[in-house]
Amino acid sequence: MAAIIAQLDASSTFYRCTYDVFLSYRGEDTRKGFTDHLYRALEQAGFHTFRDDDEIKRGANIAAEIQRAVQESRVSIIVFSKNYASSTWCLDELVKIMERRKADDGLMVMLVFYDVDPSHVRKLTGSFANSFSGPEDHFKEDIDKVEGWRRALRDVEDLGGMVLGDR
């Protein structure tokens, strides 16, 4: 976590945004552990951090709020975990993050591979392959959406990241 905070401190030339950091993570995998610790460390270091369970008001349009938060953040930290790709919410967040990165509008993207091999994410193998075994059956009307998820996962290949295990 210290390495993440050090990178954020070094990137003080960003434009003004609503959030310093947007956290993208699979709650069932990391919420009660790593992500909670990371969130607290970021907040204690003075970084206003968007985390869905804290920032979205009851009754709000969740998808719209998440899209807005991604757009209004200067840094996105993606915590890849075993079940990340089994969540359409996470995959939609990832697509939006990678679209912003490609637009080159100043978004910094940081990756954390939590208890998952980075090559599984990039090559869509392991638990990431399982998430894509047959999603077309569930999204027959929107194959483009599934392909967008796959493309976004492959696009992280040129980004470095931290590899952390469940400790």
Coordinates of C-alpha atoms in Angstrom, one line a residue:
M1 CA 0.0 0.0 0.0
A2 CA 2.9 2.3 0.7
A3 CA 4.0 1.9 -2.9
I4 CA 0.6 2.9 -4.2
I5 CA 0.5 6.0 -2.0
A6 CA 4.0 6.9 -3.1
Q7 CA 3.0 6.8 -6.7
L8 CA 0.0 8.9 -6.1
D9 CA 2.0 11.5 -4.2
A10 CA 4.5 11.7 -7.1
S11 CA 1.6 12.4 -9.5
S12 CA 0.5 15.8 -8.1
T13 CA 0.2 17.5 -11.5
F14 CA -3.3 16.2 -12.2
Y15 CA -6.2 18.4 -13.1
R16 CA -9.0 19.0 -10.5
C17 CA -11.5 16.2 -10.1
T18 CA -14.2 15.2 -7.8
Y19 CA -12.2 12.1 -6.6
D20 CA -8.5 11.5 -6.4
V21 CA -9.0 7.8 -6.7
F22 CA -11.6 5.4 -8.1
L23 CA -11.3 1.8 -6.7
S24 CA -12.5 -1.0 -9.0
Y25 CA -12.7 -4.3 -7.2
R26 CA -14.9 -7.4 -6.6
G27 CA -16.4 -6.9 -3.2
E28 CA -16.9 -10.6 -2.4
D29 CA -13.1 -11.2 -2.9
T30 CA -11.5 -8.2 -1.3
R31 CA -13.9 -5.9 0.5
K32 CA -13.4 -7.2 4.0
G33 CA -9.6 -7.3 3.7
F34 CA -7.2 -5.8 1.2
T35 CA -9.6 -3.2 -0.3
D36 CA -10.7 -1.9 3.1
H37 CA -7.1 -1.5 4.2
L38 CA -6.2 0.2 0.9
Y39 CA -9.2 2.5 1.1
R40 CA -8.4 3.5 4.7
A41 CA -4.7 4.1 3.8
L42 CA -5.6 6.3 0.9
E43 CA -8.1 8.3 2.9
Q44 CA -5.7 8.8 5.8
A45 CA -3.0 10.0 3.3
G46 CA -5.5 12.6 2.1
F47 CA -6.8 11.0 -1.1
H48 CA -10.5 11.4 -1.6
T49 CA -11.4 7.9 -2.8
F50 CA -14.6 6.6 -4.5
R51 CA -15.7 3.2 -3.2
D52 CA -19.2 2.1 -4.3
D53 CA -20.5 1.1 -0.9
D54 CA -19.6 4.5 0.6
E55 CA -20.3 7.0 -2.2
I56 CA -23.6 5.9 -3.9
K57 CA -26.7 7.1 -2.2
R58 CA -29.7 4.8 -1.7
G59 CA -32.1 5.0 -4.6
A60 CA -29.5 6.4 -7.0
N61 CA -28.9 5.0 -10.5
I62 CA -25.9 2.8 -9.6
A63 CA -24.6 2.4 -13.2
A64 CA -24.7 6.1 -13.9
E65 CA -23.1 7.0 -10.6
I66 CA -20.2 4.6 -11.2
Q67 CA -19.7 5.8 -14.7
R68 CA -19.7 9.4 -13.4
A69 CA -17.2 8.6 -10.6
V70 CA -14.8 6.9 -13.1
Q71 CA -15.0 10.0 -15.3
E72 CA -14.5 12.4 -12.4
S73 CA -11.4 10.6 -10.9
R74 CA -7.8 11.3 -11.6
V75 CA -6.6 7.8 -10.8
S76 CA -8.2 4.4 -11.1
I77 CA -6.9 1.5 -9.1
I78 CA -8.1 -1.8 -10.4
V79 CA -7.8 -4.7 -8.0
F80 CA -8.0 -7.9 -10.0
S81 CA -9.0 -10.9 -8.0
K82 CA -10.2 -14.4 -8.8
N83 CA -13.9 -13.4 -9.3
Y84 CA -13.4 -9.9 -10.8
A85 CA -14.3 -11.0 -14.3
S86 CA -17.5 -12.8 -13.1
S87 CA -19.0 -9.4 -12.3
T88 CA -20.5 -7.5 -15.1
W89 CA -20.3 -4.4 -12.9
C90 CA -16.5 -4.8 -12.6
L91 CA -16.2 -5.4 -16.3
D92 CA -18.2 -2.4 -17.2
E93 CA -16.0 -0.3 -14.8
L94 CA -12.9 -1.7 -16.5
V95 CA -14.2 -0.8 -20.0
K96 CA -14.9 2.8 -18.9
I97 CA -11.5 3.1 -17.2
M98 CA -9.7 1.8 -20.3
E99 CA -11.7 4.0 -22.6
R100 CA -10.6 7.0 -20.6
R101 CA -7.0 5.9 -20.6
K102 CA -7.1 5.5 -24.4
A103 CA -8.6 9.0 -24.7
D104 CA -5.4 10.2 -23.0
D105 CA -7.2 12.7 -20.8
G106 CA -4.7 12.4 -17.9
L107 CA -6.2 9.4 -16.2
M108 CA -3.6 7.3 -14.3
V109 CA -4.4 3.6 -14.1
M110 CA -2.8 1.4 -11.5
L111 CA -3.2 -2.4 -11.3
V112 CA -3.2 -4.7 -8.3
F113 CA -3.3 -8.5 -9.0
Y114 CA -4.6 -9.8 -5.7
D115 CA -4.2 -13.5 -5.3
V116 CA -4.3 -13.9 -9.1
D117 CA -1.7 -14.5 -11.8
P118 CA -1.4 -11.4 -14.0
S119 CA -1.1 -13.7 -17.1
H120 CA -4.6 -15.1 -16.3
V121 CA -6.0 -11.6 -16.7
R122 CA -4.1 -10.7 -19.8
K123 CA -4.5 -14.0 -21.6
L124 CA -8.0 -14.8 -20.2
T125 CA -7.0 -18.0 -18.6
G126 CA -7.6 -19.5 -15.2
S127 CA -10.5 -18.1 -13.3
F128 CA -10.7 -15.3 -16.0
A129 CA -11.3 -18.0 -18.7
N130 CA -14.1 -19.5 -16.6
S131 CA -15.8 -16.2 -16.5
F132 CA -15.9 -16.1 -20.3
S133 CA -16.9 -19.7 -20.9
G134 CA -20.3 -18.9 -22.4
P135 CA -21.1 -15.3 -21.5
E136 CA -22.4 -15.0 -25.1
D137 CA -25.3 -17.2 -24.1
H138 CA -26.3 -14.7 -21.4
F139 CA -25.7 -11.7 -23.7
K140 CA -26.8 -12.9 -27.1
E141 CA -28.4 -9.5 -27.8
D142 CA -25.1 -7.7 -27.0
I143 CA -22.1 -9.7 -28.2
D144 CA -20.3 -6.3 -28.6
K145 CA -20.5 -5.8 -24.9
V146 CA -18.8 -9.2 -24.2
E147 CA -16.1 -8.4 -26.8
G148 CA -15.6 -5.0 -25.1
W149 CA -14.9 -6.7 -21.8
R150 CA -12.4 -9.1 -23.4
R151 CA -10.7 -6.2 -25.2
A152 CA -10.4 -4.2 -21.9
L153 CA -8.9 -7.2 -20.1
R154 CA -6.4 -7.6 -22.9
D155 CA -5.6 -3.9 -22.9
V156 CA -4.1 -4.0 -19.4
E157 CA -1.2 -6.0 -20.9
D158 CA 0.8 -2.9 -21.4
L159 CA 0.3 -1.7 -17.9
G160 CA 2.5 -2.8 -15.0
G161 CA 1.0 -3.7 -11.7
M162 CA 1.6 -5.1 -8.2
V163 CA 1.2 -8.8 -7.5
L164 CA -0.1 -9.5 -4.0
G165 CA -1.2 -12.7 -2.4
D166 CA -3.8 -13.4 0.3
R167 CA -1.8 -12.9 3.5

